[in-house]
Coordinates of C-alpha atoms in Angstrom, one line a residue:
M1464 CA 27.4 -28.8 -0.9
G1465 CA 28.9 -25.6 -2.3
F1466 CA 32.2 -24.0 -1.8
A1467 CA 33.9 -20.7 -3.0
R1468 CA 36.8 -18.6 -2.1
T1469 CA 38.1 -15.1 -2.8
C1470 CA 40.6 -12.8 -1.1
S1471 CA 40.7 -9.6 0.9
V1472 CA 43.4 -7.8 3.1
A1473 CA 43.8 -7.4 6.8
L1474 CA 45.7 -4.4 7.9
V1475 CA 48.3 -4.8 10.7
G1476 CA 49.5 -1.3 11.5
V1477 CA 50.3 0.1 8.1
E1478 CA 51.1 -3.2 6.5
G1479 CA 48.6 -5.6 4.8
V1480 CA 48.2 -9.3 5.2
V1481 CA 46.4 -11.2 2.4
V1482 CA 43.4 -13.1 3.8
E1483 CA 41.5 -15.8 2.0
V1484 CA 37.8 -15.6 2.5
Q1485 CA 36.2 -19.1 2.2
A1486 CA 32.4 -19.8 2.1
D1487 CA 31.0 -23.3 2.6
L1488 CA 27.3 -24.3 2.2
E1489 CA 26.0 -27.6 3.7
P1490 CA 22.5 -29.0 4.2
G1491 CA 21.1 -28.3 7.6
V1492 CA 19.4 -25.6 9.7
A1493 CA 19.9 -22.2 8.2
A1494 CA 22.7 -20.4 10.1
F1495 CA 25.6 -18.0 9.4
T1496 CA 28.9 -18.7 11.2
L1497 CA 31.9 -16.4 10.8
V1498 CA 35.3 -17.8 12.0
G1499 CA 38.9 -16.6 11.9
L1500 CA 39.5 -14.1 14.8
P1501 CA 37.1 -11.4 13.7
D1502 CA 36.5 -8.3 15.8
K1503 CA 33.2 -6.8 16.7
S1504 CA 32.7 -4.8 13.5
L1505 CA 33.6 -7.8 11.4
I1506 CA 31.2 -10.1 13.3
E1507 CA 28.4 -7.6 12.5
S1508 CA 29.1 -8.1 8.8
R1509 CA 26.9 -11.1 8.9
E1510 CA 23.8 -8.9 9.1
R1511 CA 25.2 -6.3 6.6
V1512 CA 26.0 -9.0 4.1
R1513 CA 22.7 -10.8 4.4
A1514 CA 20.7 -7.6 3.9
A1515 CA 22.9 -6.3 1.1
V1516 CA 22.6 -9.6 -0.9
V1517 CA 18.8 -9.7 -0.6
N1518 CA 18.4 -6.0 -1.4
S1519 CA 20.6 -6.5 -4.5
G1520 CA 18.1 -8.9 -6.0
A1521 CA 20.0 -12.2 -5.2
E1522 CA 18.6 -15.1 -3.2
W1523 CA 20.1 -15.8 0.3
P1524 CA 20.9 -19.5 0.7
Q1525 CA 18.8 -21.2 3.3
K1526 CA 21.5 -23.7 4.4
K1527 CA 24.2 -24.0 7.0
L1528 CA 26.7 -21.3 6.0
T1529 CA 30.2 -21.1 7.3
V1530 CA 32.6 -18.3 6.3
G1531 CA 36.3 -18.7 7.3
L1532 CA 39.0 -16.1 7.2
S1533 CA 42.4 -17.6 6.7
P1534 CA 45.0 -17.5 8.2
A1535 CA 43.0 -17.9 11.3
S1536 CA 45.9 -16.8 13.6
V1537 CA 45.9 -13.2 12.3
P1538 CA 43.5 -10.8 14.1
K1539 CA 41.1 -9.2 11.6
G1540 CA 38.9 -6.2 12.0
G1541 CA 37.0 -3.5 10.2
S1542 CA 34.2 -3.6 7.6
G1543 CA 36.4 -3.9 4.6
F1544 CA 35.8 -7.7 4.3
D1545 CA 32.0 -7.3 3.5
L1546 CA 32.4 -7.3 -0.2
A1547 CA 34.6 -10.4 -0.2
V1548 CA 32.3 -12.3 2.2
A1549 CA 29.2 -11.5 0.1
C1550 CA 30.9 -12.7 -3.2
A1551 CA 32.2 -15.8 -1.5
V1552 CA 28.6 -16.6 -0.3
L1553 CA 27.2 -16.0 -3.8
G1554 CA 29.9 -18.2 -5.3
A1555 CA 29.1 -21.0 -2.9
A1556 CA 25.4 -20.6 -3.8
E1557 CA 26.3 -20.8 -7.5
R1558 CA 24.9 -17.4 -8.2
L1559 CA 28.5 -16.5 -9.3
D1560 CA 31.1 -18.8 -10.9
P1561 CA 33.5 -19.7 -8.1
R1562 CA 36.4 -19.7 -10.7
E1563 CA 35.8 -16.0 -11.4
L1564 CA 36.4 -15.2 -7.7
T1565 CA 39.6 -17.1 -7.0
D1566 CA 42.1 -14.5 -8.3
L1567 CA 40.1 -11.4 -7.3
M1568 CA 41.0 -9.1 -4.3
M1569 CA 38.0 -7.4 -2.9
I1570 CA 38.0 -4.5 -0.4
G1571 CA 34.9 -2.6 0.6
E1572 CA 32.0 -2.2 3.1
L1573 CA 28.4 -3.0 2.3
G1574 CA 25.4 -0.9 3.2
L1575 CA 22.1 -2.6 3.9
D1576 CA 20.8 -1.5 0.5
G1577 CA 23.8 -3.0 -1.3
R1578 CA 25.8 0.1 -1.9
V1579 CA 29.5 -0.2 -1.5
R1580 CA 31.1 2.2 1.0
P1581 CA 34.8 3.2 1.0
V1582 CA 37.1 2.1 3.8
R1583 CA 40.4 3.4 5.2
G1584 CA 43.8 1.8 4.2
V1585 CA 43.0 0.9 0.6
L1586 CA 46.5 1.9 -0.7
P1587 CA 48.5 -0.3 1.8
A1588 CA 46.0 -3.1 1.2
V1589 CA 46.5 -3.0 -2.6
L1590 CA 50.2 -2.8 -2.1
A1591 CA 50.0 -6.0 -0.1
A1592 CA 47.9 -7.6 -2.8
A1593 CA 50.4 -6.7 -5.5
D1594 CA 53.3 -8.1 -3.4
A1595 CA 51.3 -11.3 -3.1
G1596 CA 51.0 -11.6 -6.9
Y1597 CA 47.4 -10.4 -7.3
R1598 CA 46.7 -8.3 -10.4
Q1599 CA 42.9 -7.5 -10.1
V1600 CA 41.3 -5.7 -7.2
V1601 CA 37.7 -4.5 -6.6
V1602 CA 37.3 -1.4 -4.5
P1603 CA 34.6 1.2 -3.9
E1604 CA 34.4 3.8 -6.6
Q1605 CA 35.5 6.6 -4.3
T1606 CA 38.9 4.9 -3.6
A1607 CA 39.6 3.7 -7.1
A1608 CA 42.1 6.5 -7.7
E1609 CA 44.0 5.7 -4.5
A1610 CA 44.1 2.0 -5.5
S1611 CA 45.3 2.9 -9.0
L1612 CA 48.5 4.4 -7.6
V1613 CA 49.9 0.8 -7.3
P1614 CA 51.6 -0.1 -10.7
G1615 CA 50.7 -3.3 -12.4
I1616 CA 47.2 -3.6 -10.8
S1617 CA 43.9 -3.6 -12.6
V1618 CA 41.3 -1.7 -10.5
L1619 CA 37.6 -2.0 -10.8
G1620 CA 35.7 0.7 -8.9
I1621 CA 32.1 -0.1 -8.2
R1622 CA 29.1 1.6 -6.6
S1623 CA 27.0 -1.3 -5.5
L1624 CA 26.9 -5.1 -5.1
R1625 CA 24.4 -5.3 -7.9
Q1626 CA 27.0 -3.8 -10.3
L1627 CA 29.7 -6.3 -9.2
I1628 CA 27.3 -9.3 -9.6
A1629 CA 26.5 -8.1 -13.1
V1630 CA 30.2 -7.7 -14.0
L1631 CA 31.2 -11.2 -12.7
A1632 CA 28.1 -12.9 -14.2
D1633 CA 28.6 -11.2 -17.6
E1634 CA 25.2 -9.5 -17.4
P1635 CA 24.2 -5.9 -18.3
V1636 CA 25.6 -3.6 -15.6
P1637 CA 22.8 -1.5 -14.0
D1638 CA 23.2 2.2 -13.5
E1639 CA 23.5 3.4 -10.0
E1640 CA 22.8 6.9 -8.8
D1641 CA 25.8 9.0 -7.7
S1642 CA 25.9 9.1 -3.9
R1643 CA 26.9 12.7 -3.8
A1644 CA 24.0 14.9 -2.7
E1645 CA 22.8 17.8 -4.6
G1646 CA 23.6 21.3 -3.7
G1647 CA 27.4 20.8 -3.4
R1648 CA 27.1 18.9 -0.1
P1649 CA 29.8 16.3 0.6
D1650 CA 29.4 12.7 -0.3
P1651 CA 27.9 10.9 2.8
L1652 CA 29.7 7.7 1.9
L1653 CA 33.1 9.4 2.4
A1654 CA 32.4 9.7 6.2
G1655 CA 34.0 6.3 6.7
L1656 CA 37.4 7.5 5.4
V1657 CA 38.0 9.9 8.2
V1658 CA 38.5 8.8 11.8
P1659 CA 35.9 10.6 14.1
G1660 CA 37.6 13.5 16.0
T1661 CA 40.2 14.2 13.3
S1662 CA 40.2 16.6 10.4
A1663 CA 40.5 15.3 6.9
G1664 CA 43.9 17.0 6.5
A1665 CA 45.5 16.4 9.9
G1666 CA 49.2 16.4 9.4
L1667 CA 49.0 17.3 5.7
P1668 CA 49.4 20.6 3.9
S1669 CA 46.0 22.1 3.1
G1670 CA 45.5 24.1 -0.1
D1671 CA 48.3 25.7 -2.1
H1672 CA 49.2 28.4 0.5
T1673 CA 52.6 27.9 2.2
P1674 CA 53.8 30.2 5.0
D1675 CA 56.6 32.4 3.7
L1676 CA 59.9 32.7 5.4
A1677 CA 59.9 36.4 4.4
D1678 CA 57.2 37.0 7.1
V1679 CA 59.8 36.3 9.8
A1680 CA 61.3 39.5 11.2
G1681 CA 65.0 39.3 12.0
Q1682 CA 66.3 36.0 13.4
H1683 CA 69.1 35.7 11.0
S1684 CA 70.9 32.9 12.9
A1685 CA 67.7 31.0 13.3
R1686 CA 66.9 31.3 9.6
R1687 CA 70.3 30.0 8.7
A1688 CA 69.9 27.1 11.0
L1689 CA 66.5 26.4 9.5
E1690 CA 68.1 26.2 6.1
V1691 CA 70.7 23.7 7.4
A1692 CA 67.9 21.6 9.0
A1693 CA 66.0 21.4 5.7
A1694 CA 69.1 20.7 3.6
G1695 CA 70.4 17.8 5.7
R1696 CA 67.2 16.8 7.6
H1697 CA 68.8 17.6 10.9
H1698 CA 66.7 17.9 14.1
I1699 CA 66.5 21.4 15.5
F1700 CA 65.6 23.0 18.8
F1701 CA 64.5 26.6 19.3
K1702 CA 64.9 28.2 22.7
G1703 CA 63.7 31.8 23.4
P1704 CA 61.2 34.0 25.1
P1705 CA 57.5 34.0 24.1
G1706 CA 56.7 36.0 20.9
A1707 CA 60.2 35.8 19.5
G1708 CA 59.1 33.7 16.5
K1709 CA 59.9 30.1 17.4
T1710 CA 56.5 28.8 16.1
M1711 CA 56.7 30.9 13.0
L1712 CA 60.1 29.5 12.1
A1713 CA 59.0 25.9 12.6
E1714 CA 55.8 26.4 10.6
R1715 CA 57.9 27.5 7.6
L1716 CA 60.2 24.5 7.7
P1717 CA 58.0 22.2 5.6
G1718 CA 58.0 24.7 2.8
L1719 CA 61.8 24.5 2.6
L1720 CA 61.8 20.7 2.1
P1721 CA 61.8 19.3 -1.5
P1722 CA 58.7 17.6 -2.8
L1723 CA 58.3 13.9 -2.0
S1724 CA 59.8 11.3 -4.3
P1725 CA 57.3 8.8 -5.8
K1726 CA 58.4 6.2 -3.3
E1727 CA 58.1 8.6 -0.4
S1728 CA 54.6 9.8 -1.6
L1729 CA 53.3 6.2 -1.5
E1730 CA 54.7 5.6 2.0
V1731 CA 53.2 8.9 3.3
T1732 CA 49.8 8.2 1.6
A1733 CA 49.7 4.7 3.0
V1734 CA 50.2 5.9 6.5
H1735 CA 47.5 8.7 6.3
S1736 CA 45.1 6.3 4.5
V1737 CA 45.3 3.9 7.4
A1738 CA 45.1 6.6 10.0
G1739 CA 42.0 8.1 8.4
T1740 CA 43.6 11.5 7.8
L1741 CA 43.8 11.3 4.0
P1742 CA 41.6 14.1 2.5
P1743 CA 38.9 12.7 0.1
G1744 CA 39.8 13.5 -3.5
Q1745 CA 43.5 13.6 -2.7
P1746 CA 44.7 10.1 -3.6
L1747 CA 48.4 10.9 -3.4
V1748 CA 50.4 13.2 -1.1
H1749 CA 53.1 15.1 -2.8
R1750 CA 54.3 17.5 -0.2
P1751 CA 56.0 16.7 3.1
P1752 CA 53.5 16.4 6.0
Y1753 CA 53.6 18.7 9.0
C1754 CA 52.3 17.4 12.4
A1755 CA 52.2 19.6 15.5
P1756 CA 50.6 17.8 18.4
H1757 CA 49.6 19.7 21.5
H1758 CA 52.1 19.5 24.4
S1759 CA 49.5 17.5 26.4
A1760 CA 49.6 14.6 23.9
T1761 CA 49.8 11.1 25.4
M1762 CA 52.5 8.6 24.5
A1763 CA 50.0 6.5 22.5
S1764 CA 49.0 9.5 20.4
L1765 CA 52.6 10.4 19.8
V1766 CA 54.3 7.1 19.0
G1767 CA 51.2 5.0 18.2
G1768 CA 48.9 2.7 20.1
G1769 CA 45.3 2.5 21.2
A1770 CA 42.9 -0.3 22.1
G1771 CA 43.6 -3.6 20.3
L1772 CA 46.1 -3.4 17.5
P1773 CA 48.2 -0.2 17.6
R1774 CA 47.3 2.7 15.3
P1775 CA 49.8 5.2 13.7
G1776 CA 50.8 8.1 16.0
A1777 CA 52.1 11.6 15.3
V1778 CA 55.6 10.3 14.6
S1779 CA 54.2 8.1 11.7
L1780 CA 51.9 10.9 10.5
A1781 CA 55.0 13.1 10.2
H1782 CA 56.9 10.4 8.2
H1783 CA 59.1 12.2 5.6
G1784 CA 57.9 15.5 7.0
V1785 CA 58.2 17.6 10.1
L1786 CA 57.1 16.8 13.7
F1787 CA 56.9 20.1 15.6
V1788 CA 56.6 19.9 19.4
D1789 CA 55.8 23.4 20.7
E1790 CA 56.2 24.2 24.4
A1791 CA 58.4 21.1 24.7
A1792 CA 59.3 21.7 28.3
E1793 CA 55.6 21.5 29.2
C1794 CA 55.4 17.9 27.7
S1795 CA 55.7 14.9 29.9
P1796 CA 59.3 13.8 30.0
R1797 CA 58.3 10.2 29.6
V1798 CA 56.4 11.0 26.4
L1799 CA 59.3 13.1 25.0
D1800 CA 61.8 10.3 25.8
A1801 CA 59.7 7.9 23.7
L1802 CA 61.0 9.9 20.7
R1803 CA 64.6 8.7 21.2
Q1804 CA 64.2 5.3 19.5
P1805 CA 62.4 6.5 16.3
L1806 CA 64.9 9.5 16.0
E1807 CA 67.7 7.0 15.6
S1808 CA 66.1 4.1 13.6
G1809 CA 63.5 5.9 11.4
H1810 CA 60.7 3.6 12.5
V1811 CA 58.8 2.8 15.7
V1812 CA 58.0 -0.7 17.0
V1813 CA 54.8 -0.8 19.2
A1814 CA 54.1 -3.8 21.2
R1815 CA 50.7 -4.6 22.6
A1816 CA 48.9 -7.7 23.9
A1817 CA 47.0 -8.0 20.6
G1818 CA 50.3 -7.9 18.6
M1819 CA 53.5 -6.1 17.7
M1820 CA 54.0 -4.0 14.7
R1821 CA 56.5 -1.7 13.0
M1822 CA 55.5 1.6 11.6
P1823 CA 57.6 4.1 9.6
A1824 CA 58.7 7.2 11.5
R1825 CA 61.5 9.0 9.6
F1826 CA 60.7 12.6 10.4
L1827 CA 62.5 15.9 11.0
L1828 CA 62.0 16.9 14.7
A1829 CA 61.6 20.5 15.6
L1830 CA 61.4 21.4 19.3
A1831 CA 60.6 24.8 20.8
A1832 CA 60.7 25.9 24.5
N1833 CA 60.9 28.9 26.7
P1834 CA 64.0 29.5 28.8
C1835 CA 62.0 29.3 32.1
P1836 CA 58.4 28.9 33.3
C1837 CA 57.7 32.6 32.9
G1838 CA 59.7 32.8 29.7
R1839 CA 61.7 35.9 30.6
H1840 CA 64.9 34.4 31.9
G1841 CA 68.0 35.9 30.2
T1842 CA 66.1 38.7 28.4
T1843 CA 67.2 42.3 28.4
S1844 CA 64.2 43.3 30.6
G1845 CA 65.6 41.1 33.4
D1846 CA 62.3 40.8 35.2
C1847 CA 62.3 37.0 35.5
E1848 CA 60.8 36.0 38.9
C1849 CA 61.4 32.2 38.7
R1850 CA 63.5 30.6 41.4
P1851 CA 66.7 28.9 40.3
S1852 CA 65.3 25.5 41.4
S1853 CA 62.2 26.1 39.2
I1854 CA 64.4 26.9 36.2
R1855 CA 66.5 23.8 36.7
R1856 CA 63.4 21.6 37.0
Y1857 CA 61.9 23.2 33.9
R1858 CA 65.0 22.7 31.8
A1859 CA 65.4 19.1 33.1
R1860 CA 62.2 18.1 31.3
L1861 CA 64.2 17.9 28.2
S1862 CA 66.6 15.0 29.0
G1863 CA 70.2 14.8 28.0
P1864 CA 69.8 11.6 25.9
L1865 CA 67.0 13.3 23.9
M1866 CA 68.9 16.5 23.3
D1867 CA 72.0 14.5 22.3
R1868 CA 70.0 13.4 19.3
V1869 CA 69.2 17.0 18.3
D1870 CA 71.8 18.4 15.9
L1871 CA 70.9 22.1 16.0
R1872 CA 70.2 24.2 19.1
I1873 CA 69.3 27.8 18.4
A1874 CA 68.8 30.7 20.8
V1875 CA 65.9 32.8 19.4
E1876 CA 66.3 36.4 20.6
P1877 CA 63.5 38.9 20.9
V1878 CA 62.9 40.9 17.8
V1879 CA 64.1 44.5 18.0
R1880 CA 62.0 47.4 16.7
S1881 CA 64.2 48.2 13.7
E1882 CA 63.9 44.7 12.4
L1883 CA 60.1 44.6 12.9
I1884 CA 59.4 47.8 11.1
T1885 CA 61.6 46.8 8.1
L1886 CA 59.9 43.5 7.6
G1887 CA 59.8 42.5 4.0
R1888 CA 62.8 44.6 2.9
G1889 CA 65.5 42.3 1.8
A1890 CA 64.2 39.2 3.7
E1891 CA 64.6 36.1 1.7
S1892 CA 61.4 34.2 0.7
T1893 CA 60.7 30.5 1.2
A1894 CA 61.2 29.9 -2.6
A1895 CA 64.7 31.4 -2.6
V1896 CA 65.9 29.4 0.4
A1897 CA 64.2 26.2 -0.9
E1898 CA 66.1 26.5 -4.1
R1899 CA 69.4 26.4 -2.2
V1900 CA 68.1 23.5 -0.1
R1901 CA 67.3 21.6 -3.3
A1902 CA 70.8 22.3 -4.7
A1903 CA 72.4 21.1 -1.5
R1904 CA 70.3 17.9 -1.5
E1905 CA 71.3 17.2 -5.0
R1906 CA 75.0 17.5 -4.1
A1907 CA 74.5 15.1 -1.2
A1908 CA 72.6 12.7 -3.3
A1909 CA 75.3 12.7 -6.0
R1910 CA 77.9 12.0 -3.3
L1911 CA 75.8 9.2 -1.7
A1912 CA 74.8 7.6 -5.0
G1913 CA 75.0 3.8 -4.7
T1914 CA 74.4 3.8 -1.0
P1915 CA 71.2 3.3 1.0
W1916 CA 71.3 6.9 2.3
Q1917 CA 69.9 10.0 0.7
T1918 CA 70.6 12.8 3.2
N1919 CA 73.6 13.6 5.4
S1920 CA 71.6 12.9 8.6
E1921 CA 71.1 9.3 7.6
V1922 CA 74.8 8.4 7.0
P1923 CA 76.3 6.4 9.9
G1924 CA 79.2 8.1 11.6
H1925 CA 81.6 5.3 10.8
E1926 CA 81.0 5.8 7.1
L1927 CA 81.5 9.6 7.3
R1928 CA 84.7 9.2 9.2
T1929 CA 86.3 6.6 6.9
R1930 CA 84.6 6.8 3.5
W1931 CA 84.5 10.6 3.0
Q1932 CA 87.4 12.7 4.3
V1933 CA 87.2 16.3 5.4
H1934 CA 90.0 18.8 5.0
P1935 CA 93.1 17.9 7.0
G1936 CA 92.9 19.3 10.6
A1937 CA 89.3 20.4 10.2
L1938 CA 88.0 18.1 12.9
A1939 CA 90.5 19.3 15.5
P1940 CA 88.0 21.5 17.5
A1941 CA 85.4 18.7 17.6
E1942 CA 88.1 16.2 18.7
R1943 CA 89.1 18.5 21.6
D1944 CA 85.5 18.8 22.7
L1945 CA 85.1 15.0 22.5
E1946 CA 88.3 14.6 24.6
C1947 CA 87.0 17.1 27.2
G1948 CA 83.6 15.5 27.5
L1949 CA 81.7 18.4 25.9
L1950 CA 80.7 16.1 23.0
T1951 CA 79.5 12.5 23.1
A1952 CA 80.5 10.0 20.4
R1953 CA 77.0 10.5 18.9
G1954 CA 77.4 14.2 19.2
F1955 CA 80.7 14.1 17.3
D1956 CA 79.1 12.2 14.5
R1957 CA 76.2 14.6 14.3
V1958 CA 78.6 17.6 14.2
L1959 CA 80.3 15.9 11.3
R1960 CA 77.0 15.4 9.5
V1961 CA 76.1 19.1 9.9
A1962 CA 79.5 20.1 8.6
W1963 CA 78.9 18.1 5.5
T1964 CA 75.5 19.9 5.0
A1965 CA 77.2 23.3 5.5
A1966 CA 79.7 22.3 2.8
D1967 CA 76.9 21.3 0.5
L1968 CA 75.1 24.6 1.0
S1969 CA 78.3 26.5 0.2
G1970 CA 79.1 24.4 -2.8
R1971 CA 82.3 22.8 -1.5
D1972 CA 83.3 19.2 -2.1
R1973 CA 84.2 18.6 1.5
P1974 CA 84.0 20.3 4.9
T1975 CA 86.6 22.8 6.0
S1976 CA 87.5 23.9 9.5
D1977 CA 85.0 26.8 9.2
D1978 CA 82.2 24.3 8.5
V1979 CA 83.1 22.2 11.5
N1980 CA 83.3 25.3 13.7
W1981 CA 79.9 26.4 12.5
A1982 CA 78.5 23.0 13.2
L1983 CA 79.9 23.1 16.7
E1984 CA 78.3 26.5 17.2
L1985 CA 75.0 25.3 16.0
R1986 CA 75.1 22.4 18.5
T1987 CA 76.7 24.0 21.5
G1988 CA 75.9 27.7 21.1
V1989 CA 79.6 28.6 21.7
R1990 CA 81.0 30.6 18.8
R1991 CA 84.4 29.4 17.6
G1992 CA 86.2 32.2 15.9
A1993 CA 85.8 32.3 12.1
L1994 CA 82.5 30.9 11.1
T1995 CA 80.7 30.4 7.8
T1996 CA 77.1 31.1 7.2
A1997 CA 74.7 29.5 4.8
G1998 CA 73.0 31.6 2.2
G1999 CA 73.9 32.4 -1.3
G2000 CA 76.9 30.1 -1.3
G2001 CA 79.2 32.8 0.1
S2002 CA 80.8 33.0 3.5
K2003 CA 80.8 35.6 6.2
R2004 CA 83.4 35.8 9.0
K2005 CA 82.7 36.8 12.5
T2006 CA 84.9 36.5 15.6
A2007 CA 83.2 36.3 19.0
T2008 CA 83.0 34.2 22.1
S2009 CA 80.0 33.6 24.3
A2010 CA 79.0 31.3 27.1
A2011 CA 76.4 28.7 26.4
S2012 CA 74.7 25.8 28.2
P2013 CA 76.6 22.5 28.0
P2014 CA 75.3 19.9 25.5
G2015 CA 72.1 18.3 26.7
Q2016 CA 70.7 21.4 28.5
V2017 CA 67.9 23.6 27.3

């Protein structure tokens, strides 16, 4: 009788659960039984492991073999258990010393020839191993850099099962050919890292090129609102006719955000590693992701889900970045309303018959929509042919509860000829605006030091109202709107958060009445007398009044 055990990791959403892989050999008819709630791909590992062991020069035990995955109550799937199963079997057959396997964490798929293939989700798996007290992990060579991101972990990257057997048995390590084909073709083993049907960089910045804000003609109010959104991580909604520049503005929002902190980088990398969208050769994501799903996206693709255990959706792929929903009024209202919970909590809880899991979803939401089905309502041409009932139905697709969670609502007007032909003359670049955003973020971080919050949009309203005081009388306009029903209690708190961001951009220690008036204008569209503008730390005064849609309308 022989027995050996080692460990691997089962991924539940974007979190890992340590699984003990046990192998037991007993006299009897040769058979291979795998127990512990394996899925189809894991059941098939019996054939992969048998062929890989034989083709690696080791002898397959001709006895009754039982491999158990514990805890048995946790569903397990994927091919990442192959390496651990093979080593546990070899330990039970005494080809390897079982004592050498006990404290090892093994993650990797085996080919029939014994080569070790990379799998998705290595980073969250190694993080789970580190939290469980493991200090040594064995992973495929292609994902060794990703596993090395976890501090305090010794990583062994291998190319084949033969190499691992030699290392564990203290034998000469054989040389293995590099799997990368000649002629500059991609490594065929990296195919398993990308989910079929998705690009390697879905949701992540590709290359070093960043769209420049200087390319946007005109739209001075929208540019200022974009700066506020980036500085305080406030959700923003663009409404305007086709061709006015709504999509251009949203695409330049990620470039205004500061680089990710080390902790944020690990969180974003873990999500994209599980989702199969982490580009090979890019073990760590440094820049905020940008995810722009089509307006026909389903609820499962947006918030997460799928067959069996849920997979990360667009809200998780945009974690610590920007989620842009273009043509928002064309989306299913039911799908859009599913964003309400993650907008408040910063995470999404997906429940399925196979299990319930919590996935991170702290993103900056950017919405864009036309004013009516034809897009010409309210324009100077005045040739809109939509019926009033059609316009009302179109605007009602964006529900009041969803829009109540959007801090900034901007009317994007058509670009005039004079602004279009003077493009590039005096327009601020992304780098210049990003520097002001960085300075405002630093002021907010200094004020929020010692608290669990980092940006103004995260601070609860009660804390803002009681812990940090504004200038006396500055909140009077917002209080009047709250009393009249133009603002909800949530809307009042969000106006206060935007006012603090405006003060940070202007270099003031607390918001003034001008900051609150500007925050109210950004939320309601109604100009409130003397208003400040972001940009350069100065202030500009303008006096105007205009009608606007009530809060909650497009």
